[in-house]
Coordinates of C-alpha atoms in Angstrom, one line a residue:
M23 CA -65.3 -28.5 53.6
Y24 CA -64.2 -30.9 50.8
R25 CA -62.0 -34.0 51.4
Q26 CA -60.2 -35.3 48.4
I27 CA -60.9 -38.8 47.0
T28 CA -58.4 -40.6 44.7
D29 CA -60.6 -43.2 43.0
P30 CA -64.2 -42.1 42.8
L31 CA -65.0 -44.7 40.1
A32 CA -63.3 -47.6 42.0
H33 CA -61.4 -48.2 38.7
P34 CA -58.0 -46.6 38.7
A35 CA -57.5 -46.5 34.9
L36 CA -60.9 -45.0 34.2
T37 CA -60.5 -42.6 37.0
A38 CA -57.1 -41.5 35.7
L39 CA -58.6 -41.0 32.2
L40 CA -61.3 -38.8 33.5
A41 CA -58.8 -37.0 35.7
A42 CA -56.6 -36.2 32.7
S43 CA -59.6 -35.1 30.6
P44 CA -59.3 -31.3 31.2
L45 CA -55.7 -31.3 30.1
L46 CA -56.5 -33.5 27.1
V47 CA -59.3 -31.2 26.0
L48 CA -56.9 -28.2 26.3
L49 CA -54.1 -29.9 24.3
V50 CA -56.4 -31.2 21.6
L51 CA -58.2 -27.9 21.0
L52 CA -54.9 -26.1 20.8
G53 CA -52.7 -28.6 19.0
V54 CA -55.2 -30.4 16.7
L55 CA -58.2 -28.2 16.2
R56 CA -56.2 -24.9 16.4
V57 CA -58.8 -23.2 18.6
K58 CA -57.9 -19.8 20.0
A59 CA -55.9 -20.3 23.2
Y60 CA -58.4 -18.5 25.5
W61 CA -61.3 -20.5 24.2
A62 CA -59.3 -23.7 24.6
A63 CA -58.5 -22.7 28.2
L64 CA -62.1 -21.8 29.0
A65 CA -63.2 -25.2 27.6
G66 CA -60.5 -27.0 29.7
L67 CA -61.6 -25.1 32.8
A68 CA -65.2 -26.0 32.2
T69 CA -64.2 -29.7 31.8
A70 CA -62.3 -29.5 35.1
V71 CA -65.1 -28.0 37.0
V72 CA -67.7 -30.4 35.7
T73 CA -65.4 -33.4 36.4
A74 CA -64.6 -32.1 39.9
V75 CA -68.3 -31.6 40.8
A76 CA -69.9 -34.5 39.0
V77 CA -67.3 -37.2 39.4
Y78 CA -65.3 -36.3 42.5
G79 CA -68.2 -34.8 44.4
M80 CA -66.5 -31.5 45.1
P81 CA -69.0 -28.8 46.1
A82 CA -69.5 -26.3 43.3
G83 CA -68.7 -23.4 45.6
Q84 CA -65.3 -24.9 46.6
A85 CA -64.6 -25.6 42.9
A86 CA -65.4 -21.9 42.0
L87 CA -63.2 -20.6 44.9
G88 CA -60.4 -22.9 43.7
A89 CA -60.7 -21.6 40.2
A90 CA -60.6 -18.0 41.5
E91 CA -57.4 -18.7 43.4
G92 CA -55.8 -20.2 40.3
A93 CA -56.9 -17.2 38.2
A94 CA -55.4 -14.8 40.8
F95 CA -52.1 -16.8 40.7
G96 CA -52.2 -16.5 36.9
L97 CA -52.4 -12.7 37.1
F98 CA -49.8 -12.6 39.9
P99 CA -47.0 -13.5 39.4
I100 CA -47.3 -14.9 35.8
V101 CA -49.0 -12.0 33.9
W102 CA -47.0 -9.6 36.0
I103 CA -43.8 -11.1 34.7
V104 CA -44.9 -10.9 31.0
L105 CA -46.0 -7.3 31.3
G106 CA -42.6 -6.2 32.7
A107 CA -40.6 -8.1 30.1
V108 CA -42.6 -6.7 27.2
W109 CA -42.4 -3.2 28.6
I110 CA -38.6 -3.3 28.8
N111 CA -38.4 -4.6 25.3
R112 CA -40.6 -1.7 24.1
L113 CA -38.4 0.8 25.9
Q114 CA -35.4 -0.6 24.1
R115 CA -37.1 -0.3 20.8
A116 CA -38.2 3.3 21.6
S117 CA -34.6 4.2 22.3
G118 CA -33.2 2.3 19.4
H119 CA -31.0 0.1 21.6
D120 CA -32.6 -3.1 20.4
A121 CA -30.6 -2.6 17.2
V122 CA -27.4 -2.2 19.2
I123 CA -28.0 -5.6 20.8
S124 CA -28.6 -7.0 17.3
R125 CA -25.3 -5.7 16.0
T126 CA -23.3 -7.0 19.0
F127 CA -24.6 -10.5 18.5
A128 CA -24.0 -10.2 14.7
R129 CA -20.4 -9.4 15.4
L130 CA -20.1 -12.4 17.7
S131 CA -21.6 -14.6 15.0
D132 CA -23.5 -13.5 11.9
D133 CA -25.3 -16.8 11.9
P134 CA -28.8 -16.4 13.4
R135 CA -28.8 -20.1 14.5
V136 CA -25.8 -19.6 16.7
Q137 CA -27.3 -16.4 18.1
A138 CA -30.4 -18.3 19.0
V139 CA -28.4 -21.0 20.8
L140 CA -26.4 -18.4 22.8
I141 CA -29.5 -16.3 23.7
A142 CA -32.2 -18.9 24.3
F143 CA -30.1 -21.7 25.7
C144 CA -27.2 -20.0 27.5
F145 CA -28.5 -16.6 28.4
G146 CA -32.0 -18.1 29.1
A147 CA -30.4 -20.5 31.6
M148 CA -28.7 -17.7 33.4
I149 CA -32.0 -16.0 33.9
E150 CA -33.7 -19.3 34.9
S151 CA -31.0 -19.7 37.6
L152 CA -32.3 -16.6 39.2
S153 CA -36.0 -16.5 38.3
G154 CA -38.4 -19.1 37.0
F155 CA -42.2 -18.7 36.1
G156 CA -41.5 -18.2 32.5
T157 CA -39.2 -15.1 32.9
P158 CA -36.5 -16.5 30.6
I159 CA -39.0 -17.2 27.9
A160 CA -40.4 -13.7 28.0
V161 CA -37.0 -12.1 27.9
T162 CA -35.2 -14.2 25.3
S163 CA -38.1 -14.5 22.9
V164 CA -38.3 -10.7 22.4
I165 CA -34.5 -10.6 21.9
L166 CA -34.7 -13.2 19.3
V167 CA -37.4 -11.3 17.4
G168 CA -35.2 -8.2 17.6
L169 CA -32.4 -10.2 16.0
G170 CA -34.5 -11.1 13.0
Q171 CA -36.0 -14.5 14.0
P172 CA -39.6 -14.9 12.8
P173 CA -41.9 -14.5 15.9
L174 CA -43.3 -18.0 15.8
K175 CA -39.9 -19.6 15.6
A176 CA -38.5 -17.3 18.3
A177 CA -41.4 -18.3 20.6
A178 CA -40.8 -22.0 20.0
I179 CA -37.0 -21.7 20.5
A180 CA -37.3 -19.8 23.7
T181 CA -39.9 -22.2 25.1
F182 CA -38.0 -25.4 24.3
A183 CA -34.6 -24.0 25.4
N184 CA -36.2 -23.3 28.8
T185 CA -36.5 -27.0 29.5
A186 CA -32.8 -27.6 30.0
P187 CA -32.3 -25.6 33.2
A188 CA -35.8 -26.2 34.7
A189 CA -34.8 -29.1 37.0
F190 CA -32.8 -26.7 39.2
G191 CA -34.8 -23.6 38.5
S192 CA -34.5 -20.5 40.5
V193 CA -31.6 -21.0 42.9
G194 CA -32.5 -24.6 43.4
N195 CA -36.1 -24.1 44.4
P196 CA -37.4 -27.3 42.7
I197 CA -34.9 -29.3 44.6
Q198 CA -35.8 -27.6 47.9
A199 CA -39.5 -28.3 47.3
L200 CA -38.7 -31.9 46.6
A201 CA -36.6 -32.2 49.7
K202 CA -39.4 -30.8 51.8
V203 CA -42.0 -33.3 50.7
T204 CA -39.8 -36.4 50.5
S205 CA -37.6 -35.8 53.6
Y206 CA -34.5 -36.6 51.5
P207 CA -31.4 -34.2 51.9
A208 CA -31.5 -31.6 49.2
A209 CA -27.9 -32.2 48.4
E210 CA -28.6 -35.9 47.6
L211 CA -31.6 -35.1 45.5
G212 CA -29.6 -32.4 43.6
A213 CA -26.8 -34.9 42.9
M214 CA -29.3 -37.5 41.5
V215 CA -31.1 -34.9 39.4
G216 CA -27.8 -33.7 38.0
R217 CA -27.0 -37.3 36.9
Q218 CA -30.1 -37.3 34.8
S219 CA -30.6 -33.7 33.8
A220 CA -27.0 -33.5 32.4
V221 CA -27.9 -36.2 29.9
I222 CA -31.2 -34.6 28.9
A223 CA -29.7 -31.0 28.6
F224 CA -27.1 -32.4 26.3
L225 CA -29.8 -33.1 23.7
V226 CA -31.5 -29.7 23.8
P227 CA -29.1 -27.7 21.5
F228 CA -29.4 -30.3 18.8
V229 CA -33.2 -30.0 18.9
L230 CA -33.0 -26.3 18.8
L231 CA -30.9 -26.4 15.6
F232 CA -33.4 -28.8 14.0
I233 CA -36.3 -26.5 14.9
L234 CA -34.3 -23.5 13.5
D235 CA -33.0 -25.1 10.3
G236 CA -33.8 -28.8 10.0
R237 CA -31.2 -31.3 8.9
R238 CA -29.0 -28.6 7.3
G239 CA -28.7 -26.9 10.7
L240 CA -27.5 -30.1 12.3
R241 CA -25.1 -30.9 9.5
E242 CA -23.5 -27.4 9.5
L243 CA -23.6 -26.6 13.2
W244 CA -23.3 -29.9 15.0
P245 CA -20.0 -28.8 16.6
V246 CA -21.8 -25.8 18.1
A247 CA -24.6 -28.0 19.5
L248 CA -22.0 -30.5 20.8
A249 CA -20.1 -27.8 22.6
A250 CA -23.3 -26.2 24.0
G251 CA -24.8 -29.4 25.2
A252 CA -21.6 -31.0 26.5
G253 CA -20.6 -27.8 28.3
F254 CA -24.1 -27.4 29.9
G255 CA -24.3 -31.1 30.9
A256 CA -20.8 -31.1 32.3
G257 CA -21.5 -27.9 34.3
Q258 CA -24.8 -29.3 35.6
Y259 CA -23.2 -32.6 36.7
L260 CA -20.1 -31.1 38.3
C261 CA -21.9 -28.3 40.2
S262 CA -24.8 -30.4 41.4
N263 CA -22.6 -33.3 42.6
H264 CA -19.4 -31.5 43.8
L265 CA -20.2 -27.8 44.4
A266 CA -23.6 -26.4 45.3
Y267 CA -26.8 -27.4 43.6
Q268 CA -28.2 -23.9 44.0
L269 CA -25.7 -22.6 41.5
T270 CA -26.1 -25.4 39.0
D271 CA -27.8 -23.6 36.1
L272 CA -25.6 -20.5 36.4
V273 CA -22.4 -22.5 36.2
A274 CA -23.8 -24.7 33.4
A275 CA -24.8 -21.7 31.4
L276 CA -21.4 -20.0 31.7
V277 CA -19.5 -23.2 30.8
S278 CA -21.8 -23.8 27.8
A279 CA -21.5 -20.2 26.5
G280 CA -17.7 -20.4 26.9
A281 CA -17.5 -23.7 25.0
V282 CA -19.6 -22.3 22.1
I283 CA -17.4 -19.2 21.8
L284 CA -14.3 -21.4 21.8
V285 CA -15.7 -23.5 19.0
L286 CA -16.6 -20.4 17.0
R287 CA -13.0 -19.2 17.2
V288 CA -11.9 -22.4 15.5
R289 CA -14.8 -23.2 13.2
R290 CA -17.2 -20.9 11.5
P291 CA -20.4 -22.0 9.8
P292 CA -20.0 -22.1 6.0
H293 CA -22.8 -19.6 5.4
P294 CA -25.4 -18.2 7.7
P295 CA -29.0 -18.8 6.3
D296 CA -31.8 -16.4 6.7
P297 CA -34.0 -17.2 9.7
G298 CA -37.2 -17.3 7.6
P299 CA -39.7 -20.1 7.0
G300 CA -37.7 -21.7 4.2
A301 CA -34.6 -22.3 6.2
G302 CA -34.4 -26.0 5.3
S303 CA -34.1 -25.6 1.6
R304 CA -31.1 -25.2 -0.6
A305 CA -32.5 -22.3 -2.6
P306 CA -30.4 -19.1 -2.9
R307 CA -30.7 -17.1 0.3
L308 CA -32.4 -13.8 -0.1
P309 CA -32.8 -11.2 2.7
A310 CA -35.1 -12.5 5.4
Q311 CA -38.6 -11.1 5.7
P312 CA -39.9 -11.3 9.2
E313 CA -43.5 -12.4 9.9
P314 CA -45.9 -9.5 9.9
E315 CA -47.7 -10.0 13.2
P316 CA -45.6 -7.9 15.6
A317 CA -44.6 -4.9 13.6
F318 CA -41.8 -4.1 16.1
A319 CA -39.7 -6.9 14.6
L320 CA -39.2 -5.0 11.4
A321 CA -37.0 -2.3 13.0
A322 CA -34.3 -4.6 14.3
A323 CA -34.3 -7.2 11.6
A324 CA -32.6 -5.2 8.9
P325 CA -29.2 -4.9 10.5
L326 CA -29.0 -8.7 10.7
V327 CA -29.9 -9.6 7.1
P328 CA -27.1 -12.1 6.2
P329 CA -25.2 -11.8 3.0
P330 CA -26.8 -13.6 0.0
V331 CA -25.0 -16.0 -2.3
A332 CA -21.8 -14.9 -3.9
D333 CA -23.3 -13.4 -7.1
V334 CA -25.3 -10.9 -5.2
P335 CA -23.7 -7.9 -3.6
S336 CA -23.0 -8.4 0.1
A337 CA -24.9 -6.5 2.7
P338 CA -23.0 -3.7 4.5
V339 CA -21.1 -4.7 7.6
P340 CA -22.9 -3.5 10.8
P341 CA -21.4 -0.4 12.2
V342 CA -19.4 -0.6 15.4
D343 CA -21.4 1.0 18.2
H344 CA -19.8 3.3 20.8
R345 CA -19.0 1.4 24.0
R346 CA -21.3 3.7 26.0
E347 CA -24.3 2.8 23.8
V348 CA -23.5 -0.9 24.1
L349 CA -23.5 -0.6 27.9
R350 CA -26.8 1.2 27.8
A351 CA -28.3 -1.5 25.6
Y352 CA -27.4 -4.3 28.0
F353 CA -28.0 -2.2 31.1
P354 CA -31.6 -3.6 31.7
Y355 CA -30.3 -7.2 31.7
A356 CA -27.3 -6.4 34.0
L357 CA -29.6 -4.6 36.4
L358 CA -32.1 -7.4 36.3
T359 CA -29.4 -10.0 37.1
L360 CA -28.2 -7.8 40.0
L361 CA -31.7 -7.4 41.5
F362 CA -32.5 -11.1 41.1
S363 CA -29.2 -12.0 42.8
L364 CA -29.9 -9.6 45.7
V365 CA -33.3 -11.1 46.4
S366 CA -32.3 -14.7 45.8
Y367 CA -29.2 -15.3 47.8
D368 CA -29.3 -15.1 51.6
G369 CA -28.4 -11.7 52.9
P370 CA -29.9 -8.5 54.4
V371 CA -31.7 -7.6 51.2
A372 CA -33.2 -11.0 50.7
R373 CA -34.3 -11.2 54.3
F374 CA -35.9 -7.8 54.1
V375 CA -37.8 -8.7 50.9
D376 CA -38.9 -12.0 52.4
A377 CA -40.3 -10.2 55.4
Q378 CA -42.7 -8.3 53.1
D379 CA -44.2 -11.6 51.8
V380 CA -47.8 -12.2 52.7
S381 CA -49.4 -15.6 52.8
F382 CA -53.0 -16.4 53.6
T383 CA -55.5 -19.1 53.1
W384 CA -57.8 -18.3 50.2
P385 CA -61.1 -17.0 51.7
G386 CA -63.8 -19.6 51.9
L387 CA -61.7 -22.4 50.5
H388 CA -61.6 -25.4 52.8
V389 CA -60.0 -28.5 51.2
M390 CA -58.4 -31.5 52.9
S391 CA -56.3 -34.2 51.4
A392 CA -57.4 -37.8 51.4
S393 CA -55.5 -38.3 54.7
G394 CA -57.3 -35.5 56.4
R395 CA -54.6 -32.8 56.2
P396 CA -55.1 -29.3 54.8
V397 CA -53.7 -29.0 51.3
A398 CA -50.9 -26.5 50.8
I399 CA -52.2 -25.2 47.5
A400 CA -55.1 -23.5 49.3
T401 CA -52.5 -21.0 50.7
F402 CA -51.9 -18.0 48.5
D403 CA -48.4 -16.6 48.6
F404 CA -48.2 -12.9 47.7
G405 CA -44.5 -12.1 47.6
W406 CA -45.1 -8.7 46.0
L407 CA -41.7 -7.1 46.6
G408 CA -39.4 -9.9 45.5
A409 CA -41.7 -11.1 42.6
A410 CA -40.0 -11.3 39.2
G411 CA -42.6 -8.9 37.8
T412 CA -41.9 -6.3 40.4
L413 CA -38.1 -6.5 39.7
L414 CA -38.9 -6.2 36.0
L415 CA -41.0 -3.1 36.7
L416 CA -38.2 -1.5 38.8
T417 CA -35.7 -2.4 36.0
G418 CA -38.0 -0.8 33.5
V419 CA -38.3 2.4 35.5
V420 CA -34.5 2.8 35.9
S421 CA -33.8 1.7 32.3
A422 CA -36.2 4.3 30.9
W423 CA -33.9 7.0 32.5
V424 CA -30.7 5.2 31.4
L425 CA -31.9 4.7 27.8
R426 CA -33.1 8.4 27.7
V427 CA -36.8 7.5 27.0
P428 CA -39.0 10.5 28.1
A429 CA -41.5 9.8 30.8
R430 CA -44.5 10.3 28.6
R431 CA -43.1 7.9 25.9
A432 CA -42.3 5.3 28.6
L433 CA -45.9 5.5 29.9
R434 CA -47.1 5.1 26.3
C435 CA -44.9 2.0 25.9
Y436 CA -46.4 0.6 29.1
G437 CA -49.9 1.1 27.7
E438 CA -48.9 -0.6 24.5
A439 CA -47.5 -3.6 26.5
L440 CA -50.8 -3.9 28.4
R441 CA -52.8 -4.0 25.1
Q442 CA -50.4 -6.5 23.7
I443 CA -50.8 -9.1 26.5
R444 CA -54.5 -8.6 27.3
W445 CA -55.6 -11.9 25.7
A446 CA -52.6 -13.6 27.1
A447 CA -53.7 -12.5 30.6
L448 CA -57.1 -14.1 30.1
T449 CA -55.6 -17.3 28.8
V450 CA -53.1 -17.7 31.7
S451 CA -55.8 -16.9 34.3
C452 CA -58.1 -19.7 32.8
V453 CA -55.3 -22.2 32.6
L454 CA -54.2 -21.7 36.2
A455 CA -57.8 -21.8 37.3
L456 CA -58.0 -25.2 35.5
S457 CA -54.8 -26.4 37.2
Y458 CA -56.0 -25.4 40.7
V459 CA -59.4 -27.1 40.3
M460 CA -57.6 -30.3 39.2
N461 CA -55.2 -30.2 42.1
L462 CA -57.8 -29.3 44.7
A463 CA -60.3 -31.9 43.5
G464 CA -57.7 -34.7 43.7
M465 CA -57.4 -35.4 40.0
A466 CA -53.6 -35.1 40.0
V467 CA -53.4 -37.6 42.9
S468 CA -55.6 -40.0 40.9
L469 CA -53.1 -40.0 38.1
G470 CA -50.2 -40.7 40.4
V471 CA -52.1 -43.6 42.1
W472 CA -52.8 -45.2 38.7
L473 CA -49.2 -44.9 37.5
A474 CA -48.0 -46.4 40.8
G475 CA -49.9 -49.6 40.0
A476 CA -47.5 -50.4 37.2
G477 CA -45.1 -52.4 39.4
R478 CA -41.5 -52.2 38.5
L479 CA -42.4 -50.6 35.2
F480 CA -43.2 -47.6 37.4
A481 CA -39.6 -46.5 36.9
L482 CA -40.4 -46.2 33.2
L483 CA -43.5 -44.1 33.8
S484 CA -42.2 -42.0 36.7
G485 CA -40.9 -39.3 34.4
L486 CA -44.3 -39.1 32.7
L487 CA -45.9 -38.2 36.0
G488 CA -43.4 -35.3 36.4
W489 CA -44.1 -34.2 32.9
F490 CA -47.8 -34.1 33.5
G491 CA -47.3 -32.1 36.7
V492 CA -45.3 -29.4 35.0
A493 CA -47.6 -29.4 31.9
L494 CA -50.4 -28.8 34.4
T495 CA -48.8 -26.2 36.7
G496 CA -46.1 -24.7 34.5
S497 CA -43.6 -25.1 37.4
D498 CA -41.1 -27.9 38.2
T499 CA -41.3 -26.7 41.8
S500 CA -45.0 -27.1 41.9
S501 CA -44.8 -30.5 40.3
N502 CA -42.3 -31.7 42.9
A503 CA -44.5 -30.4 45.7
L504 CA -47.5 -32.2 44.1
F505 CA -46.0 -35.6 43.2
G506 CA -42.7 -35.9 45.1
A507 CA -44.0 -37.7 48.1
M508 CA -46.2 -39.9 45.9
Q509 CA -43.2 -40.9 43.8
V510 CA -41.3 -42.0 46.9
T511 CA -44.2 -44.0 48.3
A512 CA -44.8 -45.8 45.0
A513 CA -41.1 -46.6 44.6
Q514 CA -41.0 -48.1 48.1
H515 CA -44.0 -50.3 47.2
V516 CA -42.6 -51.6 43.9
G517 CA -39.0 -52.1 45.1
I518 CA -37.0 -49.4 43.3
S519 CA -34.9 -46.6 44.7
P520 CA -37.1 -43.9 46.2
L521 CA -34.3 -41.3 45.6
L522 CA -34.3 -42.3 41.9
A523 CA -38.1 -41.9 41.7
A524 CA -38.1 -38.5 43.4
A525 CA -35.3 -37.2 41.2
T526 CA -37.0 -38.5 38.0
N527 CA -40.1 -36.5 38.9
S528 CA -38.0 -33.3 38.7
T529 CA -36.1 -34.3 35.6
G530 CA -39.1 -35.6 33.8
G531 CA -40.9 -32.4 34.6
V532 CA -38.5 -30.2 32.7
Q533 CA -39.9 -31.4 29.3
G534 CA -43.4 -30.5 30.5
K535 CA -42.2 -26.9 30.4
A536 CA -42.6 -27.0 26.6
A537 CA -46.2 -28.1 26.9
A538 CA -47.2 -26.0 29.8
M539 CA -50.0 -23.6 28.8
Q540 CA -48.7 -20.7 30.8
N541 CA -45.3 -20.9 29.1
L542 CA -46.9 -21.1 25.7
V543 CA -49.0 -18.0 26.5
I544 CA -45.9 -16.2 27.8
A545 CA -44.0 -17.0 24.6
A546 CA -46.8 -16.1 22.2
G547 CA -47.8 -12.9 24.1
A548 CA -44.2 -11.7 24.4
V549 CA -43.7 -11.7 20.6
G550 CA -47.1 -10.5 19.6
L551 CA -48.7 -13.8 18.6
T552 CA -51.5 -14.0 21.2
G553 CA -54.0 -16.5 20.1
R554 CA -51.5 -18.6 18.2
E555 CA -50.3 -20.6 21.3
G556 CA -51.4 -23.8 19.4
D557 CA -48.9 -23.1 16.7
V558 CA -46.1 -22.8 19.2
L559 CA -47.3 -26.0 20.9
R560 CA -47.2 -27.9 17.6
K561 CA -43.6 -26.9 17.0
V562 CA -42.4 -28.2 20.4
I563 CA -44.7 -30.9 21.6
G564 CA -43.2 -33.7 19.5
W565 CA -39.7 -32.9 20.7
S566 CA -40.9 -32.6 24.3
L567 CA -42.3 -36.1 24.2
A568 CA -39.3 -37.5 22.4
V569 CA -36.8 -36.2 25.0
L570 CA -39.2 -37.3 27.7
T571 CA -39.0 -40.9 26.3
V572 CA -35.2 -40.7 26.5
L573 CA -35.5 -39.7 30.1
C574 CA -38.0 -42.5 30.9
V575 CA -35.7 -45.1 29.4
L576 CA -32.7 -43.6 31.3
A577 CA -34.6 -43.8 34.6
W578 CA -35.7 -47.3 34.0
L579 CA -32.1 -48.4 33.2
Q580 CA -31.0 -46.6 36.4
S581 CA -33.4 -48.8 38.3
T582 CA -31.7 -51.9 36.9
S583 CA -28.2 -53.3 37.2
V584 CA -27.3 -51.7 33.8
L585 CA -27.1 -48.1 35.0
G586 CA -27.8 -48.6 38.7
W587 CA -24.3 -47.4 39.5
M588 CA -25.5 -43.9 38.6
V589 CA -27.8 -43.8 41.7
P590 CA -26.0 -42.5 44.8

């Protein structure tokens, strides 16, 4: 039996620094030293285990069991999701329907920047509204590569776009988890989160355009970003405050997509650039050459090559596909949406699926909180039937038949998907093992206690705690369960609104999605860049921290008379 301690050094600041050391080691090795992701994850895990045993006094056997539980969680459901998404993409390429999808988006807009906003931001949010755990990143990143985006840029765009809807996640799960640990009504929490998240989500399309094409992208496509961000923010606010917070991301995504399409009917970009590395220059645009790592990008990139400058003959207009082939191409996503809807919303199917869930205390793991209560993280939830990976597998099986992929070829595609993500699976397992050791040892609690000592400035740092929780666990739901009650207690001690602090934990956490190792692994693995997670991190970490700073200032102003009227 191990009972957590929160300040083993009797010095909150030094304890917090040591508590954060595993994550710091991971981020430095990835983002600065450019070490392979699985080596960085192993180093972070080793740091976590040594700190837990040597500093926190956690028995080595309990630390090992906690790491084993985390590794198991990394394989299921995280790796299970990536495998299913990559397999479906390979099935579409085997049947040639990935090119059909490319052509339909090209007809909607031949600008790859607009396509990226519609797919990663709008369509990704629709998927997030039904299933979290990185599913939108895995699905949208491979679509972007098929449309001709360079794999590294596609991974970065899909990862950062996933921050906008994360506060409400899968059918409001983060809000429900926050309500459970704080005892606040979920509707009140959802309303407060909506009053913060709408502001933050408004900024995301502008960042996406800058990642895609620098200042030129903002200059040429700011109306698209304005429509996407304003539509998403308005949808989030209205739905979370006046309808049902469970539907917030779905409504916001639909409003955002509709707003972008309306803008495109009125104003077209002057000239679509190629999506290659030199997107920020003014040089004549030549046909884009996709990065060589995932060879499958080559097949779908050609139909989307934009027309060069006027003195070069224009590329042929993409042929119009038969409606039957278009329906087949989008069938996997329609079926996936249907399946997620059936298992997410209360009904006979959802109740049957829930009845198959298995939960058990991890064998041999005995950990209590500092107050003497068993910690919830020691319970392993094995919801095998309703898991996103299982639904992706079922979607793949049916889609192989609809797309007319022979059974032998479909099995070969599955084997290729397994080989593609093998290193990603190792990395995710190590990162989740690291996360579990930190949570079980009490390191996460140490960080929260230290931040709570900041007095009324806690309102300025509250979002940072949420960011750290999501960067550590990869899930806003997990971060809320981990730090939600602590935020409320700290807010009561320093004299600010506990409702505001709880909501800020969820809203601040969304930017942690861009730095969460499991999401980086999912993005890199899905587009064939396993081992280059650090490159993805470097593209998004600065923007993640910049938008987090905006949220922290917003939360602080909401704790004062300046914006206090925004708190219910």
